[in-house]
mmCIF file of C-alpha atoms and ligand atoms in Angstrom:
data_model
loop_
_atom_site.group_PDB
_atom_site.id
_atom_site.type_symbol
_atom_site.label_atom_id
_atom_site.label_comp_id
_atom_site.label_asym_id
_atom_site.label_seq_id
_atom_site.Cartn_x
_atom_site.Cartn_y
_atom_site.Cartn_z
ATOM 1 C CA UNK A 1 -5.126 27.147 9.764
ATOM 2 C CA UNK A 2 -4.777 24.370 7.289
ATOM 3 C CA UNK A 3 -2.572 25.977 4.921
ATOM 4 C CA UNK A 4 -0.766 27.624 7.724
ATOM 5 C CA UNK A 5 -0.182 23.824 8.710
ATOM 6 C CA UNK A 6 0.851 22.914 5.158
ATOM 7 C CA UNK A 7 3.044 25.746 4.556
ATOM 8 C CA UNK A 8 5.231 25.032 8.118
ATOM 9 C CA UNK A 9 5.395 21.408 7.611
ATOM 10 C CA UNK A 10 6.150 22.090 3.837
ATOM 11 C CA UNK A 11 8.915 24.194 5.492
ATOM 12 C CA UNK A 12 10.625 21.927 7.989
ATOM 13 C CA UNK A 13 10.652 18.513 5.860
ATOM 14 C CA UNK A 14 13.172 19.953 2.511
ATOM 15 C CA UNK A 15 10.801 18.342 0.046
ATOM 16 C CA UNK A 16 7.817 20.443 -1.108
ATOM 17 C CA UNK A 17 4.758 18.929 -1.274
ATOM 18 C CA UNK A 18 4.461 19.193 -5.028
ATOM 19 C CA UNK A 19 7.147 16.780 -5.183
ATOM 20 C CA UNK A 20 5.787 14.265 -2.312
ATOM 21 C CA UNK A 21 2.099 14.716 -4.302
ATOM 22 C CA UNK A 22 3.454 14.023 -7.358
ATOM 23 C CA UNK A 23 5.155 10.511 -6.216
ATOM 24 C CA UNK A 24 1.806 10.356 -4.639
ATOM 25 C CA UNK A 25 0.110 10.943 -7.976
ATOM 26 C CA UNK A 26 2.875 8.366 -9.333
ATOM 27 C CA UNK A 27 1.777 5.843 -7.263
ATOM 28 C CA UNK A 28 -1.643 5.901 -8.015
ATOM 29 C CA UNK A 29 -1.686 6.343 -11.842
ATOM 30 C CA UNK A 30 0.904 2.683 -11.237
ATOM 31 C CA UNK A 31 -1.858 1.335 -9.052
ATOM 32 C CA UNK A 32 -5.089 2.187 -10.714
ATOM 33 C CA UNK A 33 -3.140 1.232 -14.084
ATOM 34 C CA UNK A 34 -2.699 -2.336 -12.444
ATOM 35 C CA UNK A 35 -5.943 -3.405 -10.825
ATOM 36 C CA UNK A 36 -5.790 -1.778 -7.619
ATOM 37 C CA UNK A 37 -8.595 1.118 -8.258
ATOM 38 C CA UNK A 38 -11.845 0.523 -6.559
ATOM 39 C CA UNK A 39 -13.725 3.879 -7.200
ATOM 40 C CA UNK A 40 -12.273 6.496 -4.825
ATOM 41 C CA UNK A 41 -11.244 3.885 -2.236
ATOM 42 C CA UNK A 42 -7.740 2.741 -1.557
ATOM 43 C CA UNK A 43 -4.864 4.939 -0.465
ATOM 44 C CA UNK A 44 -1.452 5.475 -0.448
ATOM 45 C CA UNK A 45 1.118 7.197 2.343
ATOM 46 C CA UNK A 46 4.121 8.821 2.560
ATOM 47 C CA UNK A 47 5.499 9.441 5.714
ATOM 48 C CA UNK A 48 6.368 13.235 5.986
ATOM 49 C CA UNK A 49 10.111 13.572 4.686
ATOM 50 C CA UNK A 50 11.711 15.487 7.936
ATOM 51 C CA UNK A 51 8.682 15.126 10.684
ATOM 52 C CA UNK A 52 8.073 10.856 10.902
ATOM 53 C CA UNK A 53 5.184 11.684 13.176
ATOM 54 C CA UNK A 54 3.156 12.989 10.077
ATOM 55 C CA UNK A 55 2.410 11.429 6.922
ATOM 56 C CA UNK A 56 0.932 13.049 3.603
ATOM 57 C CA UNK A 57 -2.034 11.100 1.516
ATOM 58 C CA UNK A 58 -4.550 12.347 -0.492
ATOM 59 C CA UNK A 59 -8.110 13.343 0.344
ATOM 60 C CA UNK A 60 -11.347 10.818 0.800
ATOM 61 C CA UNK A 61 -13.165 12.237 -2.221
ATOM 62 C CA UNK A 62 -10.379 11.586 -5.047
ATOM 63 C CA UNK A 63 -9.527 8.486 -6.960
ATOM 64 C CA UNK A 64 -5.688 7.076 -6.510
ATOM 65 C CA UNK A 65 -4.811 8.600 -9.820
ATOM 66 C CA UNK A 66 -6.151 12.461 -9.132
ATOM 67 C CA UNK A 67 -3.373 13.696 -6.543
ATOM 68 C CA UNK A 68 -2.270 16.705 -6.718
ATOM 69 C CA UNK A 69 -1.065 19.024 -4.192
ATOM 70 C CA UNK A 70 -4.122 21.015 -3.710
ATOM 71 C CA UNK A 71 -5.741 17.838 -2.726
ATOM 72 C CA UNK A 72 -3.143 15.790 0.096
ATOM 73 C CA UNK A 73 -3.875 15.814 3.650
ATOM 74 C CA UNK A 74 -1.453 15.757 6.085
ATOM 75 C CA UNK A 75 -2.445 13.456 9.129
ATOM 76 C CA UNK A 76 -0.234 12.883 12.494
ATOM 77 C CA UNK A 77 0.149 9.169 13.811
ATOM 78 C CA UNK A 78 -3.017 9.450 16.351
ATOM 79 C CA UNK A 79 -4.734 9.895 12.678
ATOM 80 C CA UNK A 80 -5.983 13.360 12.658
ATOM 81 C CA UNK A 81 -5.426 15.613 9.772
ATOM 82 C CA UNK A 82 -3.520 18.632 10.491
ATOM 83 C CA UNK A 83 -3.124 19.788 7.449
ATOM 84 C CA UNK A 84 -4.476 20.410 3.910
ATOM 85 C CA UNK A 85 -8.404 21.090 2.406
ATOM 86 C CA UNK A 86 -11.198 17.998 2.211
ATOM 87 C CA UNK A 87 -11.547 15.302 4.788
ATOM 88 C CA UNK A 88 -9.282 12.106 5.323
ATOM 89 C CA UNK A 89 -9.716 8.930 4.389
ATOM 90 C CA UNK A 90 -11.497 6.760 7.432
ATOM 91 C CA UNK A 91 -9.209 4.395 7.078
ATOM 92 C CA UNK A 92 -6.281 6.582 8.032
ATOM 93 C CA UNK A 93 -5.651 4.937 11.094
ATOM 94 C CA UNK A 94 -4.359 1.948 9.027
ATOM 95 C CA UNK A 95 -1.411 4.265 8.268
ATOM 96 C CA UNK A 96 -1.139 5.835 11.261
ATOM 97 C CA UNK A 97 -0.371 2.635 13.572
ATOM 98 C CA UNK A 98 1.779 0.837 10.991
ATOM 99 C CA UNK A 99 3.941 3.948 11.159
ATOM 100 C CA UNK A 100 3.781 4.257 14.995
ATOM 101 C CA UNK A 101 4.658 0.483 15.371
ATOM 102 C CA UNK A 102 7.583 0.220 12.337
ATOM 103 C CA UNK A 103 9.915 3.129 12.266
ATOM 104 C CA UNK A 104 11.655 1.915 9.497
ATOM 105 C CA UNK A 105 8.281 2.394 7.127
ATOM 106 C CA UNK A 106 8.064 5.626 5.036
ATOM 107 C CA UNK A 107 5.248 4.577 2.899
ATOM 108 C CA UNK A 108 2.167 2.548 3.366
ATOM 109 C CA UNK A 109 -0.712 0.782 0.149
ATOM 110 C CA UNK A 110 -3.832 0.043 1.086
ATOM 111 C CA UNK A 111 -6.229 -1.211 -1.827
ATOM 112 C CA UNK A 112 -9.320 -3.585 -2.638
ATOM 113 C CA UNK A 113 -7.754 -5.331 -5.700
ATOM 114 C CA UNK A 114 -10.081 -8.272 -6.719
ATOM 115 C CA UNK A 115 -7.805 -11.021 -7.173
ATOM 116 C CA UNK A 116 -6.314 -10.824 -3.527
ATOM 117 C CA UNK A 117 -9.690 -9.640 -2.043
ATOM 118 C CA UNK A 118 -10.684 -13.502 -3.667
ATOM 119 C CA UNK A 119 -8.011 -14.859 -2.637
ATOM 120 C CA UNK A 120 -8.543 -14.038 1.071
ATOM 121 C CA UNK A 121 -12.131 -15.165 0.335
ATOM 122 C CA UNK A 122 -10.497 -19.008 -0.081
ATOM 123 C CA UNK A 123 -9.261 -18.850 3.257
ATOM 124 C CA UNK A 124 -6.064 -20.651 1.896
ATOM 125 C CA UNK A 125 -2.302 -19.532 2.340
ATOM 126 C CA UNK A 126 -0.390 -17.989 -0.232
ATOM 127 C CA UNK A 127 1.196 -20.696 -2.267
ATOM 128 C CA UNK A 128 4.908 -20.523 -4.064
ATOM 129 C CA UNK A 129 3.177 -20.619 -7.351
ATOM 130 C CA UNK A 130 5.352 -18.531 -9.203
ATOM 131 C CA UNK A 131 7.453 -15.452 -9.052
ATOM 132 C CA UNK A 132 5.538 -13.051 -7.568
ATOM 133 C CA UNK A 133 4.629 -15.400 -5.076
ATOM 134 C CA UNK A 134 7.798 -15.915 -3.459
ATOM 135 C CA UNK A 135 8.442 -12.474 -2.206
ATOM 136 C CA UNK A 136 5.546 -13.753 0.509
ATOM 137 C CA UNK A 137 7.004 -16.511 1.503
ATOM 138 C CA UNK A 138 8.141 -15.273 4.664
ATOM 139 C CA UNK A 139 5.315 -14.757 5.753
ATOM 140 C CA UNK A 140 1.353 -13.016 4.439
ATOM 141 C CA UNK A 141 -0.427 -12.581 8.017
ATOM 142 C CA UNK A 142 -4.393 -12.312 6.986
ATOM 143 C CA UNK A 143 -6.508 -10.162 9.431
ATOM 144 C CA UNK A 144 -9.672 -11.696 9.945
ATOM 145 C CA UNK A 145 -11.538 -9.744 12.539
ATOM 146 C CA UNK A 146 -13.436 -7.755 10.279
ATOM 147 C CA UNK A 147 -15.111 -7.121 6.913
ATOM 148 C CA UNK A 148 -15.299 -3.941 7.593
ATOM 149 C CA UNK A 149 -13.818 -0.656 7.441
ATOM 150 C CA UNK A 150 -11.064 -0.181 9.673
ATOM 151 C CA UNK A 151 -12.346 3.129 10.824
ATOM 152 C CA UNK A 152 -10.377 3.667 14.965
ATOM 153 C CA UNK A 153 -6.934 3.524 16.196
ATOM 154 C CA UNK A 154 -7.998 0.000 17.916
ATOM 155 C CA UNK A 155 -8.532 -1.606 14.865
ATOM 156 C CA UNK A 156 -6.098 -0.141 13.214
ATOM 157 C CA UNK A 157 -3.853 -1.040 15.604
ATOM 158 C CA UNK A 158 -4.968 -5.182 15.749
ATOM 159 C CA UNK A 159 -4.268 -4.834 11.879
ATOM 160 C CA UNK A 160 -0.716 -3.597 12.869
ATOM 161 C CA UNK A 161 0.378 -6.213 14.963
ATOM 162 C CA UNK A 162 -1.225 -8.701 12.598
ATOM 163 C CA UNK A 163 0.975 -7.148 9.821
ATOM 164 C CA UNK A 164 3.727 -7.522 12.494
ATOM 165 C CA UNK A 165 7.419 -7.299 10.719
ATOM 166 C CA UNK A 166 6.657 -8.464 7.362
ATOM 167 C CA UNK A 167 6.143 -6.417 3.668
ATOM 168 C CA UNK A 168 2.351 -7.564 3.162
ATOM 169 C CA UNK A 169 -0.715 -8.731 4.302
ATOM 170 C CA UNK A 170 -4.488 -9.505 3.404
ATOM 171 C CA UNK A 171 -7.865 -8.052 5.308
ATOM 172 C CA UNK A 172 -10.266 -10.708 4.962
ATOM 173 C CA UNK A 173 -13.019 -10.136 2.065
ATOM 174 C CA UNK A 174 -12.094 -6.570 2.009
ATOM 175 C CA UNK A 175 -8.135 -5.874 0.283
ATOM 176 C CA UNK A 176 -3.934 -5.652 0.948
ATOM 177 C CA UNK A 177 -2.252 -3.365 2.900
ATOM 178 C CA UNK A 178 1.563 -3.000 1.866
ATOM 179 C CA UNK A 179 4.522 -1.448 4.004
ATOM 180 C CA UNK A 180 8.096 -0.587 2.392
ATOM 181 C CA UNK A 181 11.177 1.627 3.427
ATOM 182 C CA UNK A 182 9.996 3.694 0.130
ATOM 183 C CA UNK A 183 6.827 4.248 -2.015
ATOM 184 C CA UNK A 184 8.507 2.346 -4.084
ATOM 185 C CA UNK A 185 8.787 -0.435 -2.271
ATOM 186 C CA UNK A 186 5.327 -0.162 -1.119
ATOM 187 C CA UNK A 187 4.029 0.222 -4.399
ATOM 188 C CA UNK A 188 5.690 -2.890 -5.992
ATOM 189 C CA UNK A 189 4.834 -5.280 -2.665
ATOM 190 C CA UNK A 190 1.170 -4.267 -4.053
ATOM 191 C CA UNK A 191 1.181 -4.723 -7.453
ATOM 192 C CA UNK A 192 3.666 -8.456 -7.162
ATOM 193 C CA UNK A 193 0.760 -9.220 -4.559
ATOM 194 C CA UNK A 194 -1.699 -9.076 -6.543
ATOM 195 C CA UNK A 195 -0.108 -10.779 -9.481
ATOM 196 C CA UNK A 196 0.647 -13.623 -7.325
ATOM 197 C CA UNK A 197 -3.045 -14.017 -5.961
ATOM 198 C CA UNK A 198 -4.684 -13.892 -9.168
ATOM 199 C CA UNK A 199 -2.011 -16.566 -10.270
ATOM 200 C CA UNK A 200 -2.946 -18.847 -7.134
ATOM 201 C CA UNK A 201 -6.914 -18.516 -8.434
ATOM 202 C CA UNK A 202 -5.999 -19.830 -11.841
ATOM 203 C CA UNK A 203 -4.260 -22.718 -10.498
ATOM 204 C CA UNK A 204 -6.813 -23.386 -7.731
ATOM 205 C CA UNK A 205 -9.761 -22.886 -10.308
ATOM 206 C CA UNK A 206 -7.331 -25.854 -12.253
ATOM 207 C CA UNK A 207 -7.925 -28.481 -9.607
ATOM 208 C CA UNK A 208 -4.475 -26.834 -7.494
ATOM 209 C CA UNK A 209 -0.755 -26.903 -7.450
ATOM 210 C CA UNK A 210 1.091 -30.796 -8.154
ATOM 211 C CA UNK A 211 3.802 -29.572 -6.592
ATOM 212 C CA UNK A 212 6.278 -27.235 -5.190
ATOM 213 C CA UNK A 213 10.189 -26.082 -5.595
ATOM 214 C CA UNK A 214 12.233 -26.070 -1.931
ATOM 215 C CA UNK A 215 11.539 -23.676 0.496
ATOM 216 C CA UNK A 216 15.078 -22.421 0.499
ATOM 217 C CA UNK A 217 15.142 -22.215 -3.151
ATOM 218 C CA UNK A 218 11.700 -20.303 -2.968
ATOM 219 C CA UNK A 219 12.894 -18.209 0.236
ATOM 220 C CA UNK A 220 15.859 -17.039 -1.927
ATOM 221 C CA UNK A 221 14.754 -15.528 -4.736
ATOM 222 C CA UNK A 222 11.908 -14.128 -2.516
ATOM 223 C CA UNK A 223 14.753 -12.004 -1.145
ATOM 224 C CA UNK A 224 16.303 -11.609 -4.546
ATOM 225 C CA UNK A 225 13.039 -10.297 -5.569
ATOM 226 C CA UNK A 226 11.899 -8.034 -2.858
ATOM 227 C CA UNK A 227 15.079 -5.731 -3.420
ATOM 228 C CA UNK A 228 15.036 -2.009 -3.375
ATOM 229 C CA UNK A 229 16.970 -1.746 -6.551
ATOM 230 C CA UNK A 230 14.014 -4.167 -7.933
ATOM 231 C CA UNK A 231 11.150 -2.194 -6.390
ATOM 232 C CA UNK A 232 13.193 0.915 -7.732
ATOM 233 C CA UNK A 233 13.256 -0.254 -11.445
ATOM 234 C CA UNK A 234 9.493 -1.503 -11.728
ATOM 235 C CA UNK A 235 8.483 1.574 -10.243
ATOM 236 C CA UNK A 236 10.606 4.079 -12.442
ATOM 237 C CA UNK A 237 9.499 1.425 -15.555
ATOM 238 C CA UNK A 238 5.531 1.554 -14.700
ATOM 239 C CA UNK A 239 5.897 5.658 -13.800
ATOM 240 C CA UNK A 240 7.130 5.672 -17.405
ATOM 241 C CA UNK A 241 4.018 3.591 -19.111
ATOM 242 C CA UNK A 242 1.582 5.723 -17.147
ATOM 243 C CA UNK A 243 2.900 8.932 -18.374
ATOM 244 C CA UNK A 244 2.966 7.406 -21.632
ATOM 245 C CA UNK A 245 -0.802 6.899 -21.441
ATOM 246 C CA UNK A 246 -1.563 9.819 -19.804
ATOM 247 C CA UNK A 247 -4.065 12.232 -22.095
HETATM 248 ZN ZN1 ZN B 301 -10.263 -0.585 2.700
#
């Protein structure tokens, strides 16, 4: 039934799900290469080239860096898996309800990196600190309703609207989740995320910032920044060092 699942939806999207794992597997070489991996938790999505009412990720009992296409599941947007061998990820339905509520998102990070998991712990706003940081300064909602996994469609939902329009946002004591047109995109909100937390703990563990460029100036290159062609180049660049690494 599963395969007979895979096989049809591998059918109707164009893009065989070799190629969708291995962006998958991509990804989360990048990620776990760049302080997102927290033992086998964490996850990346794509949203099913062809059908946007299904997206592929991989299975709960891998690490980000161990796709492959024997082990993605394919889960619809009320966050059952439809498709594909070993059980989803509990947290599925954080995918699931970002997709229903954004049509414009293919592909969706959630991780537990420790700089923005500390970070969140401050209960501080992001800061314009430095680079990174200023492709957040429109806007880094923080969902605070839970430490915990979010685990139903309810929660998964809240965490949804609290993401609302923008590219990232923080759980509270717990990790990121990231939304972008392209894994790409998603990808690099992550990793320039994290870069820019762990930056605002160094100057907070300092004594804190003296002071601060304009917000227009900072708002600017945020969009300069948080490009596709940008996303599309760090991506394609880190995809290169991984492979370089790879045994
Ligand atoms: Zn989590």
């Amino acid at each position: 039934m599963a395969a007979d699942g895979m096989r049809r939806d591998r059918a109707t999207s164009g893009t065989s799900m070799e190629e969708i794992a291995g962006k998958l597997a991509t990804a989360g070489r990048i990620l776990a290469r760049e302080g997102h991996r927290d033992y086998t938790r964490g996850h990346v999505s794509i949203r099913l080239p062809g059908n946007p009412e299904r997206f592929v990720m991989k299975s709960q009992r891998f690490g980000l860096e161990e796709v492959t296409a024997d082990n993605v599941v394919i889960v619809d947007l009320s966050g059952e898996k439809v498709a594909g061998e070993g059980a989803r990820h509990s947290e599925a339905f954080i995918h699931s309800e970002i997709y229903k509520a954004r049509p414009e998102v293919h592909a969706v990070v959630h991780t537990h990196p420790i700089h923005a998991v500390a970070l969140s712990a401050l209960g501080k706003p992001i800061q314009p600190l430095g680079q990174p940081s200023t492709v957040f300064s429109s806007g880094l909602p923080v969902f605070a309703d839970t430490i915990d996994l979010i685990t139903d469609a309810a929660r998964g939902a809240a965490v949804a609207r609290c993401l609302g329009p923008h590219r990232a946002m923080l759980l509270k004591n717990h990790g990121i989740v990231t939304a972008g047109a392209s894994i790409e995109e998603a990808v690099y909100f992550a990793l320039v995320l994290e870069d820019a937390c762990r930056l605002q703990l160094l100057v907070e563990a300092a004594g804190g910032a003296g002071s601060f460029f304009p917000a227009e100036e900072v708002a600017a290159l945020g969009r300069r920044l948080a490009s596709p062609a940008i996303a599309e180049t760090t991506f394609a660049y880190l995809a290169r060092c991984a492979a370089a690494e790879a045994p």
